[in-house]
CSV table of C-alpha atoms in Angstrom, one decimal:
chain,number,residue,atom,x,y,z
O,1,MET,CA,-35.0,60.5,-45.1
O,2,ARG,CA,-39.0,59.4,-44.3
O,3,ALA,CA,-40.2,58.0,-41.5
O,4,MET,CA,-42.0,54.9,-41.9
O,5,TRP,CA,-43.4,54.5,-38.5
O,6,SER,CA,-44.6,56.6,-35.9
O,7,GLY,CA,-45.1,56.0,-31.9
O,8,ALA,CA,-43.9,55.7,-28.5
O,9,VAL,CA,-41.7,53.8,-26.2
O,10,SER,CA,-42.7,53.0,-23.5
O,11,PHE,CA,-41.3,51.7,-20.2
O,12,GLY,CA,-43.0,51.8,-16.5
O,13,LEU,CA,-44.8,55.4,-16.4
O,14,VAL,CA,-42.3,56.8,-19.0
O,15,SER,CA,-43.5,57.5,-22.4
O,16,VAL,CA,-40.9,58.6,-25.2
O,17,PRO,CA,-42.9,59.8,-28.6
O,18,VAL,CA,-40.9,58.4,-31.4
O,19,LYS,CA,-40.6,58.4,-35.6
O,20,LEU,CA,-39.4,55.2,-37.5
O,21,TYR,CA,-36.8,55.1,-40.0
O,22,SER,CA,-35.1,52.3,-42.3
O,23,ALA,CA,-31.4,52.3,-40.3
O,24,THR,CA,-29.9,50.2,-43.5
O,25,THR,CA,-30.1,50.4,-47.1
O,26,ASN,CA,-29.3,48.4,-50.2
O,27,HIS,CA,-26.5,49.4,-52.4
O,28,ASP,CA,-26.8,46.5,-55.2
O,29,ILE,CA,-26.1,47.2,-58.7
O,30,ARG,CA,-29.5,45.5,-60.3
O,31,PHE,CA,-30.2,44.2,-63.4
O,32,HIS,CA,-32.8,44.0,-65.7
O,33,GLN,CA,-33.1,40.5,-68.5
O,34,VAL,CA,-33.2,41.4,-71.5
O,35,HIS,CA,-33.5,40.6,-75.0
O,36,ALA,CA,-30.1,40.0,-76.6
O,37,THR,CA,-31.6,41.5,-79.9
O,38,ASP,CA,-33.0,44.1,-79.5
O,39,GLY,CA,-32.6,45.2,-75.3
O,40,GLY,CA,-36.4,44.5,-74.8
O,41,ARG,CA,-37.3,44.1,-71.3
O,42,ILE,CA,-38.8,40.4,-70.6
O,43,ARG,CA,-41.6,40.0,-68.6
O,44,TYR,CA,-42.9,37.5,-67.1
O,45,LYS,CA,-47.2,36.7,-67.4
O,46,ARG,CA,-48.9,34.5,-64.0
O,47,THR,CA,-49.9,31.4,-65.5
O,48,CYS,CA,-52.2,29.4,-64.5
O,49,SER,CA,-50.1,25.3,-64.0
O,50,ILE,CA,-53.7,22.9,-64.9
O,51,ASP,CA,-54.7,24.7,-67.8
O,52,GLY,CA,-51.6,27.5,-69.2
O,53,GLU,CA,-54.0,30.4,-69.1
O,54,GLU,CA,-52.9,33.5,-67.8
O,55,VAL,CA,-54.5,34.5,-65.0
O,56,GLU,CA,-55.4,38.0,-63.1
O,57,TYR,CA,-55.3,39.7,-59.6
O,58,ALA,CA,-58.6,39.7,-59.2
O,59,ASP,CA,-58.8,35.6,-59.2
O,60,ILE,CA,-55.6,34.7,-57.1
O,61,VAL,CA,-56.1,33.3,-53.9
O,62,LYS,CA,-53.6,32.5,-51.1
O,63,GLY,CA,-53.5,28.7,-51.3
O,64,TYR,CA,-51.7,26.3,-48.4
O,65,GLU,CA,-51.3,22.8,-49.0
O,66,THR,CA,-50.6,20.5,-46.3
O,67,GLU,CA,-48.0,17.4,-45.8
O,68,ASP,CA,-51.1,15.3,-47.0
O,69,GLY,CA,-51.6,16.6,-50.2
O,70,GLU,CA,-54.5,18.6,-49.5
O,71,LEU,CA,-55.1,22.4,-50.2
O,72,ILE,CA,-56.6,25.0,-48.4
O,73,THR,CA,-57.1,28.1,-49.7
O,74,LEU,CA,-57.9,31.5,-47.9
O,75,ASP,CA,-59.8,34.7,-50.0
O,76,GLU,CA,-59.8,38.3,-49.2
O,77,SER,CA,-62.8,38.0,-46.6
O,78,ASP,CA,-60.6,35.3,-44.5
O,79,LEU,CA,-57.7,37.3,-44.1
O,80,ASP,CA,-60.4,40.2,-42.6
O,81,SER,CA,-61.0,38.2,-39.7
O,82,LEU,CA,-57.1,37.7,-38.7
O,83,PRO,CA,-56.0,40.1,-35.7
O,84,VAL,CA,-54.4,42.6,-37.0
O,85,ALA,CA,-52.0,44.6,-34.9
O,86,THR,CA,-52.1,48.2,-35.3
O,87,GLY,CA,-50.9,49.3,-32.2
O,88,HIS,CA,-48.5,52.6,-32.4
O,89,GLU,CA,-46.6,52.0,-28.8
O,90,ILE,CA,-43.5,50.3,-28.4
O,91,ASP,CA,-43.5,47.8,-25.2
O,92,VAL,CA,-40.6,46.7,-23.6
O,93,ILE,CA,-41.5,43.9,-21.4
O,94,GLU,CA,-37.4,43.3,-19.9
O,95,PHE,CA,-34.8,44.7,-20.2
O,96,VAL,CA,-31.4,41.8,-20.7
O,97,PRO,CA,-27.8,41.8,-20.2
O,98,SER,CA,-26.4,42.2,-24.0
O,99,ASP,CA,-23.8,39.1,-24.7
O,100,GLN,CA,-27.3,36.8,-23.9
O,101,ILE,CA,-28.6,37.8,-27.4
O,102,ASP,CA,-27.8,35.9,-29.9
O,103,PRO,CA,-26.5,37.9,-33.1
O,104,LEU,CA,-28.5,35.2,-35.5
O,105,LEU,CA,-32.2,36.2,-34.1
O,106,PHE,CA,-31.3,39.8,-35.6
O,107,ASP,CA,-33.8,40.9,-39.0
O,108,LYS,CA,-33.5,44.8,-39.4
O,109,SER,CA,-32.7,47.9,-38.0
O,110,TYR,CA,-34.4,51.4,-37.7
O,111,TYR,CA,-33.3,54.4,-35.9
O,112,LEU,CA,-35.4,55.5,-32.9
O,113,GLU,CA,-36.0,59.6,-33.5
O,114,PRO,CA,-36.9,61.6,-30.9
O,115,GLU,CA,-39.9,64.6,-31.2
O,116,THR,CA,-39.4,68.3,-30.0
O,117,LYS,CA,-40.5,67.3,-26.4
O,118,ALA,CA,-39.3,63.9,-26.1
O,119,ALA,CA,-35.0,64.5,-25.9
O,120,LYS,CA,-34.9,64.3,-22.5
O,121,PRO,CA,-36.7,60.8,-21.8
O,122,TYR,CA,-34.8,59.8,-24.8
O,123,ALA,CA,-31.4,60.6,-23.5
O,124,LEU,CA,-32.1,59.2,-20.0
O,125,LEU,CA,-33.4,55.6,-21.8
O,126,ARG,CA,-30.0,55.7,-23.6
O,127,GLU,CA,-28.0,56.3,-21.4
O,128,ALA,CA,-29.3,53.0,-18.9
O,129,LEU,CA,-28.9,51.2,-21.6
O,130,THR,CA,-25.4,52.6,-22.2
O,131,ASP,CA,-25.0,52.3,-18.5
O,132,THR,CA,-26.2,48.9,-17.5
O,133,ASP,CA,-24.9,47.6,-21.1
O,134,ARG,CA,-28.6,45.5,-21.4
O,135,MET,CA,-30.9,45.6,-23.8
O,136,ALA,CA,-34.7,46.1,-24.2
O,137,VAL,CA,-36.7,43.7,-25.0
O,138,VAL,CA,-39.6,44.7,-26.7
O,139,LYS,CA,-42.7,44.0,-29.1
O,140,VAL,CA,-44.4,46.6,-31.3
O,141,ALA,CA,-46.5,46.4,-34.5
O,142,LEU,CA,-44.4,46.8,-38.1
O,143,ARG,CA,-46.9,46.4,-40.9
O,144,GLN,CA,-50.0,45.5,-39.0
O,145,ARG,CA,-47.9,42.5,-38.0
O,146,GLU,CA,-46.7,42.0,-34.8
O,147,THR,CA,-42.9,41.4,-34.0
O,148,LEU,CA,-39.9,40.8,-31.3
O,149,ALA,CA,-37.3,43.7,-31.3
O,150,LEU,CA,-35.1,44.9,-28.9
O,151,LEU,CA,-33.7,48.8,-28.2
O,152,ARG,CA,-30.1,48.7,-28.0
O,153,VAL,CA,-27.9,51.9,-28.2
O,154,ARG,CA,-25.6,53.2,-31.8
O,155,GLY,CA,-23.0,56.1,-31.0
O,156,LYS,CA,-26.4,58.8,-29.7
O,157,ALA,CA,-29.1,56.9,-31.1
O,158,ILE,CA,-31.6,53.9,-30.0
O,159,VAL,CA,-31.9,51.2,-32.8
O,160,LEU,CA,-35.1,49.2,-32.4
O,161,GLN,CA,-33.7,45.7,-33.6
O,162,THR,CA,-36.8,43.6,-35.2
O,163,MET,CA,-36.0,40.1,-34.2
O,164,LEU,CA,-36.6,36.9,-35.8
O,165,TRP,CA,-39.2,34.3,-33.6
O,166,PRO,CA,-37.7,31.9,-31.3
O,167,ASP,CA,-39.1,28.5,-33.8
O,168,GLU,CA,-36.8,30.0,-36.7
O,169,VAL,CA,-33.8,29.7,-35.7
O,170,ARG,CA,-32.6,26.1,-36.8
O,171,GLU,CA,-30.6,24.1,-35.4
O,172,PRO,CA,-27.7,22.7,-37.2
O,173,GLU,CA,-28.5,18.9,-36.7
O,174,PHE,CA,-25.3,17.6,-37.8
O,175,ASP,CA,-24.1,14.0,-37.0
O,176,ILE,CA,-20.2,14.9,-37.1
O,177,LEU,CA,-20.3,18.1,-34.7
O,178,ASP,CA,-21.1,15.4,-32.2
O,179,ALA,CA,-17.9,12.9,-32.9
O,180,ASP,CA,-14.7,12.7,-30.6
O,181,VAL,CA,-11.8,15.2,-31.3
O,182,GLU,CA,-8.6,15.4,-30.2
O,183,LEU,CA,-7.0,18.6,-30.0
O,184,ARG,CA,-3.6,18.3,-29.2
O,185,PRO,CA,-2.3,21.6,-27.4
O,186,GLN,CA,0.5,22.5,-29.3
O,187,GLU,CA,-2.0,22.8,-31.8
O,188,LEU,CA,-4.2,25.5,-29.9
O,189,GLN,CA,-1.4,27.2,-28.9
O,190,MET,CA,-0.7,27.5,-32.7
O,191,ALA,CA,-4.7,28.6,-33.3
O,192,ALA,CA,-4.3,31.6,-30.5
O,193,SER,CA,-1.4,32.4,-32.0
O,194,LEU,CA,-2.6,32.8,-35.7
O,195,VAL,CA,-5.3,34.7,-33.8
O,196,GLU,CA,-3.5,37.1,-31.9
O,197,SER,CA,-1.3,38.1,-35.1
O,198,LEU,CA,-4.4,39.3,-37.1
O,199,GLY,CA,-6.1,41.0,-34.2
O,200,ALA,CA,-7.3,44.3,-34.6
O,201,ASP,CA,-10.2,47.1,-33.9
O,202,PHE,CA,-13.0,46.4,-35.8
O,203,GLU,CA,-13.6,49.3,-38.7
O,204,PRO,CA,-16.3,48.9,-40.5
O,205,SER,CA,-15.1,51.7,-42.6
O,206,ASP,CA,-12.5,49.6,-43.4
O,207,PHE,CA,-13.6,47.1,-46.1
O,208,THR,CA,-16.0,47.6,-49.3
O,209,ASP,CA,-17.8,45.5,-51.9
O,210,GLU,CA,-14.9,44.4,-53.8
O,211,TYR,CA,-17.6,42.5,-56.8
O,212,ARG,CA,-19.8,46.0,-56.5
O,213,ASP,CA,-17.0,48.4,-57.2
O,214,ALA,CA,-15.7,45.9,-60.3
O,215,VAL,CA,-19.4,46.0,-61.7
O,216,ALA,CA,-20.1,49.5,-61.3
O,217,GLU,CA,-16.5,50.2,-63.8
O,218,MET,CA,-16.9,47.9,-66.2
O,219,ILE,CA,-20.6,49.7,-66.2
O,220,ASP,CA,-18.3,53.3,-66.9
O,221,ARG,CA,-15.6,51.4,-68.7
O,222,LYS,CA,-18.9,50.3,-71.2
O,223,ARG,CA,-20.3,53.7,-71.1
O,224,THR,CA,-16.7,55.8,-72.0
O,225,THR,CA,-16.0,53.3,-74.7
O,226,GLY,CA,-19.1,53.9,-76.6
O,227,ASP,CA,-20.4,50.1,-75.9
O,228,THR,CA,-24.4,51.4,-75.7
O,229,ARG,CA,-27.0,51.7,-77.0
O,230,PRO,CA,-30.4,53.5,-76.6
O,231,ALA,CA,-32.7,52.5,-74.4
O,232,PRO,CA,-36.0,50.5,-76.7
O,233,VAL,CA,-39.2,52.6,-75.8
O,234,GLU,CA,-42.2,50.4,-75.1
O,235,GLU,CA,-45.2,51.0,-77.3
O,236,LYS,CA,-48.0,50.8,-75.8
O,237,PRO,CA,-50.7,48.9,-77.2
O,238,ALA,CA,-53.8,50.1,-78.8
O,239,ASP,CA,-56.2,48.5,-76.5
O,240,ASP,CA,-55.2,50.5,-73.8
O,241,GLY,CA,-56.7,53.7,-74.7
O,242,ASP,CA,-59.9,55.2,-73.4
O,243,SER,CA,-62.7,52.9,-73.0
O,244,MET,CA,-64.9,55.9,-74.1
O,245,THR,CA,-63.0,56.6,-77.0
O,246,ASP,CA,-63.4,53.2,-78.5
O,247,LEU,CA,-66.8,53.8,-78.3
O,248,LEU,CA,-67.5,56.9,-80.2
O,249,THR,CA,-64.5,55.9,-82.9
O,250,ALA,CA,-67.3,52.5,-83.1
O,251,LEU,CA,-70.1,54.7,-83.5
O,252,GLN,CA,-68.5,57.6,-85.7
O,253,ARG,CA,-67.2,54.6,-88.2
O,254,SER,CA,-70.9,53.2,-88.1
O,255,VAL,CA,-72.0,56.1,-88.9
O,256,GLU,CA,-70.3,56.6,-92.0
O,257,ALA,CA,-70.9,52.8,-92.9
O,258,ALA,CA,-74.7,53.3,-93.2
O,259,ARG,CA,-74.8,56.7,-94.6
O,260,GLY,CA,-72.1,55.5,-97.6
O,261,GLY,CA,-75.8,52.8,-98.9
O,262,PRO,CA,-77.8,51.5,-96.1
O,263,ALA,CA,-79.0,55.1,-95.1
O,264,LYS,CA,-79.5,56.2,-98.4
O,265,LYS,CA,-82.8,52.9,-99.1
O,266,ALA,CA,-84.0,53.8,-95.7
O,267,ASP,CA,-84.4,57.8,-96.6
O,268,THR,CA,-85.9,56.6,-100.1
O,269,ALA,CA,-88.2,53.8,-98.2
O,270,ALA,CA,-88.5,56.1,-96.1
O,271,GLY,CA,-89.7,59.0,-98.0
O,272,SER,CA,-92.8,57.4,-99.8
O,273,ASP,CA,-96.5,57.2,-98.5
O,274,GLU,CA,-96.5,53.7,-99.2
O,275,THR,CA,-94.9,50.7,-97.6
O,276,PRO,CA,-92.5,48.9,-100.3
O,277,ALA,CA,-93.0,45.1,-100.0
O,278,PRO,CA,-90.0,42.9,-99.0
O,279,GLU,CA,-89.3,42.0,-102.8
O,280,LYS,CA,-89.0,44.8,-104.1
O,281,ALA,CA,-85.0,45.5,-103.2
O,282,PRO,CA,-83.1,45.7,-106.0
O,283,GLU,CA,-80.8,48.5,-106.3
O,284,LYS,CA,-79.5,47.7,-110.5
O,285,ALA,CA,-83.4,48.3,-112.3
O,286,PRO,CA,-82.8,51.8,-111.9
O,287,GLU,CA,-79.6,51.9,-113.1
O,288,LYS,CA,-80.6,49.7,-116.4
O,289,ALA,CA,-83.4,51.6,-117.2
O,290,PRO,CA,-85.2,50.2,-120.5
O,291,GLU,CA,-87.3,51.4,-122.8
O,292,LYS,CA,-89.0,49.0,-123.0
O,293,ALA,CA,-89.7,48.4,-119.5
O,294,PRO,CA,-92.5,50.6,-119.6
O,295,GLU,CA,-94.7,48.6,-122.2
O,296,LYS,CA,-93.6,45.3,-120.7
O,297,ALA,CA,-94.4,45.2,-117.0
O,298,GLY,CA,-93.2,42.2,-115.0
O,299,PRO,CA,-95.6,40.5,-112.7
O,300,GLU,CA,-94.6,42.4,-109.5
O,301,GLU,CA,-95.6,45.8,-111.2
O,302,GLU,CA,-98.4,44.3,-112.6
O,303,GLU,CA,-99.6,43.3,-109.5
O,304,LYS,CA,-99.2,46.6,-106.9
O,305,PRO,CA,-101.6,48.7,-109.3
O,306,LYS,CA,-104.1,45.9,-108.8
O,307,THR,CA,-103.2,46.4,-105.0
O,308,ARG,CA,-103.4,50.8,-105.3
O,309,ALA,CA,-106.7,49.9,-107.4
O,310,ARG,CA,-108.1,48.3,-105.1
O,311,ARG,CA,-107.6,50.2,-102.5
O,312,SER,CA,-109.0,53.7,-104.4
O,313,THR,CA,-109.3,53.0,-108.3
O,314,LYS,CA,-109.2,56.7,-108.4
O,315,LYS,CA,-106.3,57.1,-106.8
O,316,GLY,CA,-104.7,54.5,-108.5
O,317,LYS,CA,-105.0,55.6,-112.1
O,318,ALA,CA,-103.6,59.2,-111.4
O,319,ALA,CA,-100.8,57.3,-109.8
O,320,GLY,CA,-100.4,55.1,-113.2
O,321,ASP,CA,-100.3,59.0,-115.3
O,322,ASP,CA,-98.2,60.4,-113.2
O,323,THR,CA,-95.9,57.1,-113.7
O,324,ALA,CA,-96.0,57.0,-117.4
O,325,ALA,CA,-95.5,60.7,-117.0
O,326,GLU,CA,-92.8,60.9,-115.5
O,327,GLU,CA,-90.4,57.6,-117.5
O,328,THR,CA,-91.8,59.4,-120.8
O,329,ALA,CA,-90.3,62.6,-120.0
O,330,PRO,CA,-86.8,62.2,-120.1
O,331,ARG,CA,-87.0,60.7,-124.4
O,332,ARG,CA,-88.9,64.2,-125.3
O,333,ARG,CA,-86.4,65.6,-123.8
O,334,THR,CA,-83.5,64.2,-125.6
O,335,ARG,CA,-85.4,64.8,-128.9
O,336,LYS,CA,-85.9,68.1,-129.0
O,337,PRO,CA,-82.0,68.6,-128.9
O,338,ALA,CA,-81.5,66.3,-131.7
């Protein structure tokens, strides 16, 4: 059992270092809501009632609606400004008779374990409560909130019993309770006789949760008869991966796409000495390679030599000769084998 809080019980000049443990547990059999067809878990989304959109936790604030219909919202900064109780001391306010405590005020129970050096003052407080048949009314800060509580004895342990605040207990406002009811002495005697006939000493171990036992028996029966199926394993969506991995994948695909076409065009253009004109973009011209293409030059091809000639006439001629030689060379190679 893991301690959930540590501090000290302080009454008068006596301080008892203690640790706090939950005294109760819940043994209810809990079910999940699943899809009857495939067994998938049913999930709930946080959606806005106005636009129907799903809302992230970061966009959620606390809101209080007044009786006249106004909404007041509180963000984290507002909540941080509230007084927070963070003390680690159980202060005894007063010792009251046990029969004056209404069990309706009881909330949750916790065991107090004394530290090694506090065994004697712990036992002293326990025996004092038992001998005087009293409980200690205390205040303690749990989960950053101050709460009202009691110290009472259960066996050899001291129990911290948290309590509801008085204004949290409702009053039974039933008009029928104020009606005058006539009870005859014979009826009162018969009721008392019935109570005496069912009288017994309370033993908590004599009582069990029959509904929970029936549910557990049903589950075991279905398991032994083979009325089961493997629980489905949810696949994580692809977009849950690492953002850096997704970025590297995208970059790799971009590089592969660039090498397939546009990269080659860029390399060809970068290898020439001259900046290609924007209109010289078609890639189909080298594939067709018409034989009469050198003789019938298009308007674009006629303008380019002129532009070169303006820069340098000699270079233009040399470039034209080289181009003609490269275009006629393949014809001479094809004629030799023939």
